[in-house]
Amino acid sequence: MAETSNSPVTRSSSKTEQTLSVGDRQIRYTASSEWQTLFEREKPVAEMFHVAYLALVEEASLRPLTFVFNGGPGAASAYLHMGALGPKRVYFGACGSLPKPPVRVVDNVESWLSFTDLVFIDPIGTGFSRSLPQDKDTKSSEKANPTEEDKPKEIEFWEVERDLKALGEFIQRFLSRHKRWLSPIFIAGESYGGFRVARLARRLQEEFGVGLSGIILISPALEFSLLGGSDYNLTAWATLIPSFAAAAAHHNRAQWAGEPGNLQTHITAAEQFARTTLIPLLAMGDAMTSDERTSAYQQLAGLIGLPVKLVERQAGRIDIEVFARELLRDEQRIVGLYDASITAIDPFPDRVSYEGIDPTLGGLDRLFAGAINSHLRDTLGVETDLSYHLLNLETFKAWKFDLKGDFKQGFIGSVDDLRAGMALNPYMQVYIVHGLFDLVTPYFASNHLADLMKLNPEIRSNLTVQHFPGGHMFYTWDESRSSWLAQMKVFYQNAIV
């Protein structure tokens, strides 16, 4: 039976006891769905919604505790919550295929609850997390002609530094409320959430006094300079090639490098090509001979399954939307940007550019929206009239990347903070993971950055970079989710011994 109690403002919380069956093991736990107040100069300014799964065990304070969030910016934690880590998850096809409606929610035997307590956090403006009305908000709402000041209070949280501060404050207050300061602490984030994790690896320890046993970066966007190439920003084009090659091989459109059907051999060849051939080609520009360019274009076309003429026309700079549209154009199908192993019918095959929605992100939302609303409202007993913002596009569009002069060559990044955090705490374990078919945050970008981090040998072994078949949410693949779980058990064990 759910217990309810009033928060300092108007929200009501819910706490239930549940049991998860994993093989012969029964895991009893409490599921608490609550709003935690955030303060500014000791005045309440927002309420951050979260769901905490805490196992009912003796010496609970010694059990690992993991704080989890997604990215966007503007995404709620429902993707990791209901896709991989929580005690319930969305049902998918074996290789991440999207089932027909209605959505199915099943027991998650691969839940991380078997080895760590879990706290899923929805940043302000996502999920049920909201700002609190202030006196000036009430006054401004009465104005006949609203101004900039009348915008939602959440906007103050929609920028890099304020967002990190809110997460740090939340974690600090949660540890105090639940008496978990002595627990092994982990943080895990997906996509822009991986950027958050890398930045918090330093900030939590320096500013909030939270020591970290380990951090997990899932399909992370670490350096924004690698999210889009140009005529002058060359490396981004190269980091995409192995994911293009993986997708082309999956759809049997590539000229196999090595033994046909050996995906690892093929993407290894693509990695080598990206480093040793494509980057010099792009860097030399017109200084490279015509014959050398022609040879490189032919090799690239074979690796990624596109016509040579298209590769030549693009001068080796293949945008993800071009690849997604062109790989299977003869079948009038497009591949997903977030998982290029998934395809969909192109609704406008005769138009110059693709004008449909992405078959992965657009298709997933109907599943996760149904799953998280059912789970929170029906299973966990959350009572609220608020809409659950799964992916708040208003947040995404309004997000400010102003680092107050801390830009590195015009781009924001997080690897410097990650390196500083690892040096600050030489015991902290770091795990970076991607899906091979993700075109939005390609796995090779993290490989490339890891090779440039210049880590001292004393802490280099603390960094693990691993990738699985699948896309941005590779954990929707049954085999990948199971293999990832096995690696995470080992990762946590190594981090706390």
Tab-separated table of C-alpha atoms in Angstrom:
chain	number	residue	atom	x	y	z
A	1	MET	CA	0.000	0.000	0.000
A	2	ALA	CA	1.269	3.432	-0.854
A	3	GLU	CA	2.124	5.902	1.877
A	4	THR	CA	1.653	9.579	1.115
A	5	SER	CA	3.114	12.655	2.748
A	6	ASN	CA	3.101	16.320	1.836
A	7	SER	CA	6.273	18.002	0.560
A	8	PRO	CA	7.253	21.505	1.738
A	9	VAL	CA	5.087	22.908	-1.076
A	10	THR	CA	2.138	21.117	-2.684
A	11	ARG	CA	3.357	17.811	-4.100
A	12	SER	CA	2.567	14.441	-2.533
A	13	SER	CA	5.068	11.594	-2.467
A	14	SER	CA	4.530	7.858	-2.685
A	15	LYS	CA	6.393	4.956	-1.110
A	16	THR	CA	5.701	1.305	-1.813
A	17	GLU	CA	7.410	-2.006	-1.102
A	18	GLN	CA	8.112	-4.257	-4.075
A	19	THR	CA	9.911	-7.509	-4.898
A	20	LEU	CA	12.036	-8.284	-7.951
A	21	SER	CA	12.700	-11.913	-8.876
A	22	VAL	CA	16.088	-12.530	-10.487
A	23	GLY	CA	16.601	-16.252	-10.969
A	24	ASP	CA	16.329	-17.883	-7.553
A	25	ARG	CA	16.915	-14.573	-5.804
A	26	GLN	CA	14.172	-12.358	-4.378
A	27	ILE	CA	15.141	-8.686	-4.006
A	28	ARG	CA	12.868	-6.751	-1.645
A	29	TYR	CA	13.059	-3.003	-2.018
A	30	THR	CA	11.246	0.253	-1.412
A	31	ALA	CA	10.247	2.424	-4.344
A	32	SER	CA	9.976	6.085	-3.326
A	33	SER	CA	8.589	8.640	-5.783
A	34	GLU	CA	9.201	12.115	-4.431
A	35	TRP	CA	9.824	15.768	-5.161
A	36	GLN	CA	12.958	17.132	-3.494
A	37	THR	CA	13.132	20.882	-2.975
A	38	LEU	CA	16.014	22.923	-4.378
A	39	PHE	CA	16.999	26.197	-2.732
A	40	GLU	CA	18.553	29.480	-3.824
A	41	ARG	CA	19.787	31.676	-0.975
A	42	GLU	CA	17.779	29.470	1.395
A	43	LYS	CA	14.547	30.081	-0.511
A	44	PRO	CA	12.791	27.183	-2.295
A	45	VAL	CA	13.024	27.641	-6.064
A	46	ALA	CA	12.206	24.252	-7.598
A	47	GLU	CA	11.159	20.695	-6.908
A	48	MET	CA	13.098	17.887	-8.563
A	49	PHE	CA	11.161	14.680	-9.093
A	50	HIS	CA	12.938	11.373	-8.661
A	51	VAL	CA	12.313	7.692	-8.070
A	52	ALA	CA	14.568	5.863	-5.615
A	53	TYR	CA	14.804	2.081	-5.453
A	54	LEU	CA	16.477	1.079	-2.186
A	55	ALA	CA	16.974	-2.588	-1.333
A	56	LEU	CA	15.722	-3.750	2.062
A	57	VAL	CA	18.957	-5.182	3.421
A	58	GLU	CA	20.990	-4.975	6.604
A	59	GLU	CA	23.699	-2.303	6.623
A	60	ALA	CA	22.030	-0.484	3.725
A	61	SER	CA	24.531	2.351	4.051
A	62	LEU	CA	27.285	0.046	2.750
A	63	ARG	CA	25.380	-0.821	-0.428
A	64	PRO	CA	26.377	1.034	-3.638
A	65	LEU	CA	24.097	3.937	-4.577
A	66	THR	CA	23.803	5.126	-8.190
A	67	PHE	CA	22.295	8.417	-9.347
A	68	VAL	CA	20.980	8.192	-12.913
A	69	PHE	CA	19.879	10.825	-15.429
A	70	ASN	CA	19.443	11.168	-19.164
A	71	GLY	CA	20.387	14.012	-21.463
A	72	GLY	CA	18.772	15.977	-24.249
A	73	PRO	CA	19.076	18.557	-22.777
A	74	GLY	CA	15.389	18.187	-21.971
A	75	ALA	CA	15.113	14.418	-21.562
A	76	ALA	CA	13.683	12.820	-18.446
A	77	SER	CA	15.312	9.774	-16.862
A	78	ALA	CA	12.617	7.440	-18.199
A	79	TYR	CA	14.839	6.062	-20.968
A	80	LEU	CA	17.381	4.482	-18.632
A	81	HIS	CA	14.714	3.953	-15.966
A	82	MET	CA	12.364	1.925	-18.173
A	83	GLY	CA	14.841	0.785	-20.802
A	84	ALA	CA	17.657	-0.889	-18.909
A	85	LEU	CA	18.340	-0.208	-15.238
A	86	GLY	CA	15.059	-0.168	-13.305
A	87	PRO	CA	13.098	-3.178	-11.983
A	88	LYS	CA	10.541	-2.810	-14.802
A	89	ARG	CA	11.295	-2.165	-18.463
A	90	VAL	CA	9.729	-1.695	-21.859
A	91	TYR	CA	9.457	-4.823	-23.971
A	92	PHE	CA	11.356	-4.659	-27.278
A	93	GLY	CA	12.131	-7.113	-30.034
A	94	ALA	CA	15.363	-9.093	-29.597
A	95	CYS	CA	17.421	-6.598	-31.630
A	96	GLY	CA	15.705	-3.440	-30.456
A	97	SER	CA	12.872	-3.585	-32.982
A	98	LEU	CA	9.752	-1.614	-32.106
A	99	PRO	CA	6.733	-3.786	-31.217
A	100	LYS	CA	3.239	-2.834	-32.289
A	101	PRO	CA	0.965	-1.002	-29.805
A	102	PRO	CA	0.034	-1.216	-27.025
A	103	VAL	CA	3.228	-0.894	-24.994
A	104	ARG	CA	4.213	-3.808	-22.758
A	105	VAL	CA	6.012	-3.414	-19.416
A	106	VAL	CA	7.811	-6.501	-18.091
A	107	ASP	CA	9.936	-7.458	-15.088
A	108	ASN	CA	13.552	-6.536	-15.784
A	109	VAL	CA	15.784	-9.448	-14.797
A	110	GLU	CA	18.790	-7.381	-15.960
A	111	SER	CA	18.006	-4.555	-13.537
A	112	TRP	CA	21.031	-3.059	-11.784
A	113	LEU	CA	19.064	-3.272	-8.546
A	114	SER	CA	20.702	-6.661	-8.072
A	115	PHE	CA	23.977	-4.906	-7.130
A	116	THR	CA	23.210	-1.209	-6.494
A	117	ASP	CA	20.450	1.024	-5.185
A	118	LEU	CA	19.159	3.361	-7.883
A	119	VAL	CA	17.945	6.969	-7.919
A	120	PHE	CA	16.475	8.211	-11.211
A	121	ILE	CA	16.553	12.017	-11.433
A	122	ASP	CA	14.468	14.206	-13.742
A	123	PRO	CA	16.200	17.598	-14.249
A	124	ILE	CA	14.033	20.706	-13.919
A	125	GLY	CA	11.561	21.003	-16.783
A	126	THR	CA	11.575	17.243	-17.496
A	127	GLY	CA	9.421	14.492	-16.050
A	128	PHE	CA	7.433	15.937	-13.140
A	129	SER	CA	10.215	18.353	-12.085
A	130	ARG	CA	9.109	21.972	-11.965
A	131	SER	CA	10.190	25.370	-10.698
A	132	LEU	CA	8.252	26.917	-7.821
A	133	PRO	CA	6.282	30.157	-8.218
A	134	GLN	CA	8.032	33.205	-6.795
A	135	ASP	CA	6.517	36.503	-5.676
A	136	LYS	CA	7.730	38.283	-8.793
A	137	ASP	CA	6.242	35.506	-10.946
A	138	THR	CA	2.817	36.110	-9.422
A	139	LYS	CA	3.094	39.831	-9.988
A	140	SER	CA	4.350	39.554	-13.559
A	141	SER	CA	1.579	37.112	-14.472
A	142	GLU	CA	-0.925	39.865	-13.781
A	143	LYS	CA	0.627	42.160	-16.395
A	144	ALA	CA	-1.398	42.892	-19.502
A	145	ASN	CA	1.667	42.655	-21.735
A	146	PRO	CA	3.988	39.795	-20.716
A	147	THR	CA	7.723	40.363	-21.181
A	148	GLU	CA	10.893	38.274	-21.058
A	149	GLU	CA	10.514	38.152	-17.286
A	150	ASP	CA	7.269	36.217	-17.693
A	151	LYS	CA	8.921	33.167	-19.221
A	152	PRO	CA	8.746	29.912	-17.209
A	153	LYS	CA	10.988	29.954	-14.162
A	154	GLU	CA	12.528	26.695	-15.406
A	155	ILE	CA	14.542	28.743	-17.907
A	156	GLU	CA	16.947	29.675	-15.120
A	157	PHE	CA	17.856	25.981	-14.862
A	158	TRP	CA	18.235	25.505	-18.611
A	159	GLU	CA	21.915	26.271	-18.918
A	160	VAL	CA	25.063	24.283	-18.344
A	161	GLU	CA	26.293	25.611	-14.997
A	162	ARG	CA	22.910	25.997	-13.265
A	163	ASP	CA	21.921	22.494	-14.327
A	164	LEU	CA	25.085	20.981	-12.836
A	165	LYS	CA	24.599	22.953	-9.643
A	166	ALA	CA	21.021	21.637	-9.327
A	167	LEU	CA	22.162	18.047	-9.764
A	168	GLY	CA	24.959	18.509	-7.239
A	169	GLU	CA	22.595	20.044	-4.704
A	170	PHE	CA	20.083	17.247	-5.243
A	171	ILE	CA	22.680	14.520	-4.685
A	172	GLN	CA	24.049	16.247	-1.605
A	173	ARG	CA	20.593	16.637	-0.029
A	174	PHE	CA	19.560	13.088	-0.922
A	175	LEU	CA	22.626	11.670	0.824
A	176	SER	CA	21.808	13.695	3.915
A	177	ARG	CA	18.092	12.847	4.005
A	178	HIS	CA	18.693	9.129	3.546
A	179	LYS	CA	21.876	8.906	5.627
A	180	ARG	CA	23.905	7.510	2.730
A	181	TRP	CA	27.083	9.587	2.914
A	182	LEU	CA	29.127	6.452	3.669
A	183	SER	CA	27.794	4.472	0.700
A	184	PRO	CA	29.907	3.840	-2.411
A	185	ILE	CA	28.541	6.528	-4.767
A	186	PHE	CA	28.200	6.180	-8.541
A	187	ILE	CA	26.686	8.431	-11.209
A	188	ALA	CA	25.443	7.310	-14.628
A	189	GLY	CA	24.217	9.443	-17.525
A	190	GLU	CA	23.216	8.957	-21.129
A	191	SER	CA	23.948	11.227	-24.130
A	192	TYR	CA	24.066	14.817	-22.799
A	193	GLY	CA	23.771	13.032	-19.458
A	194	GLY	CA	27.226	11.641	-20.211
A	195	PHE	CA	28.456	15.212	-20.595
A	196	ARG	CA	26.893	15.916	-17.184
A	197	VAL	CA	28.645	12.907	-15.660
A	198	ALA	CA	32.060	13.978	-16.974
A	199	ARG	CA	31.614	17.499	-15.620
A	200	LEU	CA	30.259	16.239	-12.285
A	201	ALA	CA	33.197	13.842	-11.919
A	202	ARG	CA	35.151	16.928	-10.898
A	203	ARG	CA	32.458	19.211	-9.496
A	204	LEU	CA	30.820	16.758	-7.087
A	205	GLN	CA	34.175	16.137	-5.416
A	206	GLU	CA	35.472	19.730	-5.464
A	207	GLU	CA	32.323	21.690	-4.631
A	208	PHE	CA	29.892	19.287	-2.976
A	209	GLY	CA	32.197	16.970	-1.057
A	210	VAL	CA	30.844	13.834	-2.704
A	211	GLY	CA	33.489	11.175	-3.317
A	212	LEU	CA	32.791	8.936	-6.295
A	213	SER	CA	33.609	5.257	-6.544
A	214	GLY	CA	32.729	5.133	-10.218
A	215	ILE	CA	31.058	6.886	-13.125
A	216	ILE	CA	29.286	5.456	-16.185
A	217	LEU	CA	28.981	7.466	-19.398
A	218	ILE	CA	26.396	5.958	-21.753
A	219	SER	CA	26.453	7.041	-25.420
A	220	PRO	CA	27.995	10.296	-24.209
A	221	ALA	CA	28.433	13.602	-26.019
A	222	LEU	CA	31.753	14.672	-24.502
A	223	GLU	CA	33.176	17.358	-26.783
A	224	PHE	CA	30.703	19.368	-28.833
A	225	SER	CA	33.320	20.032	-31.502
A	226	LEU	CA	32.869	16.373	-32.525
A	227	LEU	CA	29.099	16.648	-33.033
A	228	GLY	CA	29.324	18.403	-36.379
A	229	GLY	CA	31.985	18.763	-39.031
A	230	SER	CA	32.629	21.590	-41.461
A	231	ASP	CA	35.140	22.492	-44.147
A	232	TYR	CA	37.508	23.445	-41.340
A	233	ASN	CA	36.553	21.138	-38.468
A	234	LEU	CA	37.815	17.827	-39.803
A	235	THR	CA	37.924	15.278	-37.003
A	236	ALA	CA	34.140	15.015	-36.644
A	237	TRP	CA	33.875	13.562	-40.157
A	238	ALA	CA	36.415	10.863	-39.322
A	239	THR	CA	34.760	9.777	-36.067
A	240	LEU	CA	31.547	8.958	-37.958
A	241	ILE	CA	33.114	6.541	-40.443
A	242	PRO	CA	33.277	3.387	-38.252
A	243	SER	CA	29.571	3.732	-37.341
A	244	PHE	CA	28.695	4.219	-41.024
A	245	ALA	CA	30.738	1.124	-41.825
A	246	ALA	CA	28.998	-0.892	-39.100
A	247	ALA	CA	25.574	0.096	-40.426
A	248	ALA	CA	26.518	-0.613	-44.045
A	249	ALA	CA	27.832	-4.040	-43.081
A	250	HIS	CA	24.698	-4.765	-41.055
A	251	HIS	CA	22.537	-4.045	-44.105
A	252	ASN	CA	24.938	-5.970	-46.369
A	253	ARG	CA	25.787	-2.867	-48.390
A	254	ALA	CA	29.509	-2.687	-47.627
A	255	GLN	CA	32.417	-4.188	-49.458
A	256	TRP	CA	33.628	-6.313	-46.564
A	257	ALA	CA	37.114	-5.597	-45.293
A	258	GLY	CA	38.471	-9.019	-44.520
A	259	GLU	CA	36.232	-12.044	-43.997
A	260	PRO	CA	32.617	-11.401	-45.111
A	261	GLY	CA	30.301	-11.314	-42.120
A	262	ASN	CA	33.027	-10.397	-39.619
A	263	LEU	CA	31.719	-7.064	-38.314
A	264	GLN	CA	34.622	-6.444	-35.951
A	265	THR	CA	37.209	-6.840	-38.728
A	266	HIS	CA	35.238	-4.467	-40.929
A	267	ILE	CA	34.881	-1.677	-38.373
A	268	THR	CA	38.525	-2.060	-37.345
A	269	ALA	CA	39.461	-1.419	-40.967
A	270	ALA	CA	37.152	1.604	-40.979
A	271	GLU	CA	38.797	2.947	-37.821
A	272	GLN	CA	42.217	2.597	-39.424
A	273	PHE	CA	41.016	4.296	-42.608
A	274	ALA	CA	39.524	7.192	-40.643
A	275	ARG	CA	42.766	7.825	-38.796
A	276	THR	CA	45.377	7.230	-41.439
A	277	THR	CA	43.640	8.089	-44.722
A	278	LEU	CA	40.553	10.277	-44.248
A	279	ILE	CA	42.009	12.833	-41.835
A	280	PRO	CA	45.095	13.438	-44.049
A	281	LEU	CA	42.785	13.646	-47.091
A	282	LEU	CA	40.595	16.300	-45.471
A	283	ALA	CA	43.551	18.146	-43.979
A	284	MET	CA	45.489	18.374	-47.244
A	285	GLY	CA	42.539	19.516	-49.332
A	286	ASP	CA	43.654	20.524	-52.812
A	287	ALA	CA	47.264	19.709	-51.913
A	288	MET	CA	46.483	15.989	-52.286
A	289	THR	CA	46.856	14.639	-55.804
A	290	SER	CA	43.802	13.717	-57.846
A	291	ASP	CA	44.812	10.046	-57.962
A	292	GLU	CA	45.238	9.893	-54.196
A	293	ARG	CA	41.833	11.490	-53.654
A	294	THR	CA	40.163	9.107	-56.087
A	295	SER	CA	41.698	6.095	-54.345
A	296	ALA	CA	40.585	7.348	-50.922
A	297	TYR	CA	37.030	8.029	-52.122
A	298	GLN	CA	36.765	4.541	-53.592
A	299	GLN	CA	37.985	2.975	-50.378
A	300	LEU	CA	35.577	5.070	-48.310
A	301	ALA	CA	32.636	4.239	-50.557
A	302	GLY	CA	33.341	0.532	-50.183
A	303	LEU	CA	33.577	0.716	-46.406
A	304	ILE	CA	30.328	2.635	-45.873
A	305	GLY	CA	28.216	1.308	-48.748
A	306	LEU	CA	27.576	4.554	-50.638
A	307	PRO	CA	28.112	5.252	-54.355
A	308	VAL	CA	31.556	6.582	-55.226
A	309	LYS	CA	30.041	9.544	-57.079
A	310	LEU	CA	28.167	10.589	-53.932
A	311	VAL	CA	31.334	10.327	-51.830
A	312	GLU	CA	33.221	12.399	-54.401
A	313	ARG	CA	30.490	15.027	-54.521
A	314	GLN	CA	30.597	15.292	-50.718
A	315	ALA	CA	34.421	15.412	-50.840
A	316	GLY	CA	34.583	12.686	-48.192
A	317	ARG	CA	32.446	14.691	-45.743
A	318	ILE	CA	29.401	12.482	-45.211
A	319	ASP	CA	26.701	14.000	-43.020
A	320	ILE	CA	24.608	11.612	-40.904
A	321	GLU	CA	21.367	12.656	-42.625
A	322	VAL	CA	22.919	12.104	-46.041
A	323	PHE	CA	24.055	8.638	-45.017
A	324	ALA	CA	20.682	7.772	-43.451
A	325	ARG	CA	18.859	8.825	-46.613
A	326	GLU	CA	21.196	7.350	-49.200
A	327	LEU	CA	22.275	3.953	-47.862
A	328	LEU	CA	18.992	2.216	-48.787
A	329	ARG	CA	17.567	4.780	-51.195
A	330	ASP	CA	17.027	2.129	-53.886
A	331	GLU	CA	14.609	0.396	-51.487
A	332	GLN	CA	12.881	3.704	-50.605
A	333	ARG	CA	13.903	3.190	-47.001
A	334	ILE	CA	15.890	5.297	-44.560
A	335	VAL	CA	17.967	4.189	-41.571
A	336	GLY	CA	17.652	5.562	-38.065
A	337	LEU	CA	20.014	8.257	-36.845
A	338	TYR	CA	20.025	6.923	-33.292
A	339	ASP	CA	20.193	3.287	-34.439
A	340	ALA	CA	21.164	2.792	-38.065
A	341	SER	CA	20.316	-0.905	-37.894
A	342	ILE	CA	16.626	0.109	-37.805
A	343	THR	CA	14.936	1.166	-41.030
A	344	ALA	CA	11.661	2.785	-42.026
A	345	ILE	CA	9.809	3.595	-45.232
A	346	ASP	CA	10.799	6.950	-46.686
A	347	PRO	CA	7.446	8.803	-46.941
A	348	PHE	CA	8.855	11.309	-49.468
A	349	PRO	CA	11.262	9.314	-51.683
A	350	ASP	CA	11.163	11.811	-54.564
A	351	ARG	CA	12.110	14.913	-52.566
A	352	VAL	CA	15.621	16.306	-52.540
A	353	SER	CA	16.110	16.050	-48.776
A	354	TYR	CA	14.577	13.751	-46.221
A	355	GLU	CA	11.533	15.349	-44.575
A	356	GLY	CA	10.212	12.540	-42.377
A	357	ILE	CA	10.913	11.874	-38.713
A	358	ASP	CA	13.736	9.727	-37.409
A	359	PRO	CA	12.429	6.141	-37.192
A	360	THR	CA	14.280	5.495	-33.949
A	361	LEU	CA	13.681	8.488	-31.688
A	362	GLY	CA	10.164	9.145	-32.985
A	363	GLY	CA	9.195	5.502	-32.658
A	364	LEU	CA	10.614	5.082	-29.173
A	365	ASP	CA	8.733	7.933	-27.550
A	366	ARG	CA	5.332	6.250	-27.767
A	367	LEU	CA	6.760	3.249	-25.914
A	368	PHE	CA	8.553	5.117	-23.144
A	369	ALA	CA	5.749	7.630	-22.593
A	370	GLY	CA	3.226	4.860	-22.078
A	371	ALA	CA	5.577	2.804	-19.930
A	372	ILE	CA	6.701	5.546	-17.533
A	373	ASN	CA	3.204	6.974	-17.034
A	374	SER	CA	1.757	3.544	-16.302
A	375	HIS	CA	4.619	2.611	-13.985
A	376	LEU	CA	4.592	5.848	-11.968
A	377	ARG	CA	0.841	6.325	-11.729
A	378	ASP	CA	-0.401	2.724	-11.503
A	379	THR	CA	2.442	0.651	-10.028
A	380	LEU	CA	4.133	3.229	-7.781
A	381	GLY	CA	1.000	5.178	-6.867
A	382	VAL	CA	2.094	8.685	-7.864
A	383	GLU	CA	-0.889	11.043	-7.819
A	384	THR	CA	-0.453	14.256	-9.767
A	385	ASP	CA	-2.169	16.169	-12.537
A	386	LEU	CA	1.196	17.207	-13.975
A	387	SER	CA	2.115	15.980	-17.438
A	388	TYR	CA	5.247	13.835	-17.535
A	389	HIS	CA	7.642	15.600	-19.915
A	390	LEU	CA	9.518	12.705	-21.503
A	391	LEU	CA	11.431	14.921	-23.938
A	392	ASN	CA	10.812	18.626	-23.472
A	393	LEU	CA	11.675	20.321	-26.765
A	394	GLU	CA	11.108	23.730	-25.180
A	395	THR	CA	13.997	22.947	-22.831
A	396	PHE	CA	16.185	21.764	-25.703
A	397	LYS	CA	15.551	24.887	-27.785
A	398	ALA	CA	16.062	27.289	-24.869
A	399	TRP	CA	19.198	25.649	-23.449
A	400	LYS	CA	22.137	28.000	-22.960
A	401	PHE	CA	25.662	26.687	-23.479
A	402	ASP	CA	27.277	29.842	-22.109
A	403	LEU	CA	30.214	28.833	-19.933
A	404	LYS	CA	31.039	32.400	-18.965
A	405	GLY	CA	34.302	32.557	-20.866
A	406	ASP	CA	35.283	28.925	-20.322
A	407	PHE	CA	34.926	27.967	-23.984
A	408	LYS	CA	37.688	25.963	-25.607
A	409	GLN	CA	38.143	27.266	-29.175
A	410	GLY	CA	34.457	28.124	-29.465
A	411	PHE	CA	33.116	24.766	-28.264
A	412	ILE	CA	32.108	23.416	-24.894
A	413	GLY	CA	33.510	20.146	-23.672
A	414	SER	CA	33.787	17.906	-20.652
A	415	VAL	CA	36.939	15.828	-21.111
A	416	ASP	CA	39.131	18.314	-19.243
A	417	ASP	CA	36.852	17.989	-16.215
A	418	LEU	CA	36.868	14.223	-16.568
A	419	ARG	CA	40.658	14.188	-16.605
A	420	ALA	CA	40.798	16.502	-13.591
A	421	GLY	CA	38.283	14.375	-11.715
A	422	MET	CA	40.280	11.220	-12.371
A	423	ALA	CA	43.466	12.919	-11.150
A	424	LEU	CA	41.670	14.312	-8.111
A	425	ASN	CA	40.409	10.845	-7.159
A	426	PRO	CA	42.814	8.175	-8.458
A	427	TYR	CA	40.497	5.423	-7.179
A	428	MET	CA	37.465	6.459	-9.253
A	429	GLN	CA	36.596	3.973	-11.990
A	430	VAL	CA	35.344	5.297	-15.347
A	431	TYR	CA	33.295	3.316	-17.880
A	432	ILE	CA	32.368	4.718	-21.310
A	433	VAL	CA	29.990	2.721	-23.496
A	434	HIS	CA	28.318	3.185	-26.895
A	435	GLY	CA	26.216	1.347	-29.449
A	436	LEU	CA	28.013	0.551	-32.700
A	437	PHE	CA	25.142	1.774	-34.904
A	438	ASP	CA	24.616	5.151	-33.207
A	439	LEU	CA	25.224	7.994	-35.666
A	440	VAL	CA	24.349	10.844	-33.273
A	441	THR	CA	27.052	10.169	-30.689
A	442	PRO	CA	29.364	7.808	-32.586
A	443	TYR	CA	31.448	5.397	-30.555
A	444	PHE	CA	34.704	6.276	-32.301
A	445	ALA	CA	34.539	9.831	-30.956
A	446	SER	CA	35.022	8.471	-27.430
A	447	ASN	CA	37.787	6.131	-28.608
A	448	HIS	CA	39.531	9.112	-30.176
A	449	LEU	CA	39.164	11.264	-27.053
A	450	ALA	CA	40.376	8.486	-24.758
A	451	ASP	CA	43.543	8.259	-26.851
A	452	LEU	CA	44.109	11.996	-26.414
A	453	MET	CA	43.579	12.219	-22.638
A	454	LYS	CA	47.263	11.683	-21.769
A	455	LEU	CA	46.331	9.833	-18.588
A	456	ASN	CA	49.084	9.011	-16.150
A	457	PRO	CA	49.823	5.261	-16.142
A	458	GLU	CA	48.749	5.205	-12.495
A	459	ILE	CA	45.143	5.951	-13.456
A	460	ARG	CA	44.958	4.829	-17.104
A	461	SER	CA	43.709	1.399	-16.034
A	462	ASN	CA	40.738	3.102	-14.327
A	463	LEU	CA	39.258	3.951	-17.743
A	464	THR	CA	37.263	1.317	-19.647
A	465	VAL	CA	35.809	1.963	-23.106
A	466	GLN	CA	33.397	-0.686	-24.371
A	467	HIS	CA	30.838	-0.886	-27.187
A	468	PHE	CA	27.928	-3.188	-28.030
A	469	PRO	CA	25.718	-3.963	-31.023
A	470	GLY	CA	22.812	-1.547	-31.076
A	471	GLY	CA	22.227	2.162	-31.312
A	472	HIS	CA	22.106	5.133	-28.971
A	473	MET	CA	20.023	2.974	-26.629
A	474	PHE	CA	21.910	-0.245	-27.332
A	475	TYR	CA	20.348	-1.745	-24.210
A	476	THR	CA	17.098	-2.269	-26.130
A	477	TRP	CA	18.919	-5.222	-27.710
A	478	ASP	CA	18.493	-8.292	-25.486
A	479	GLU	CA	22.010	-9.652	-26.008
A	480	SER	CA	23.662	-6.256	-25.514
A	481	ARG	CA	21.667	-5.531	-22.356
A	482	SER	CA	22.616	-8.904	-20.893
A	483	SER	CA	26.312	-8.531	-21.783
A	484	TRP	CA	26.358	-4.999	-20.391
A	485	LEU	CA	24.850	-6.189	-17.117
A	486	ALA	CA	27.613	-8.786	-16.727
A	487	GLN	CA	30.289	-6.129	-17.303
A	488	MET	CA	28.637	-3.708	-14.878
A	489	LYS	CA	28.664	-6.281	-12.101
A	490	VAL	CA	32.418	-6.650	-12.526
A	491	PHE	CA	32.866	-2.864	-12.826
A	492	TYR	CA	31.054	-2.196	-9.559
A	493	GLN	CA	32.892	-4.946	-7.761
A	494	ASN	CA	36.271	-3.592	-8.878
A	495	ALA	CA	35.263	-0.068	-7.886
A	496	ILE	CA	34.341	-0.884	-4.291
A	497	VAL	CA	36.935	-3.490	-3.268
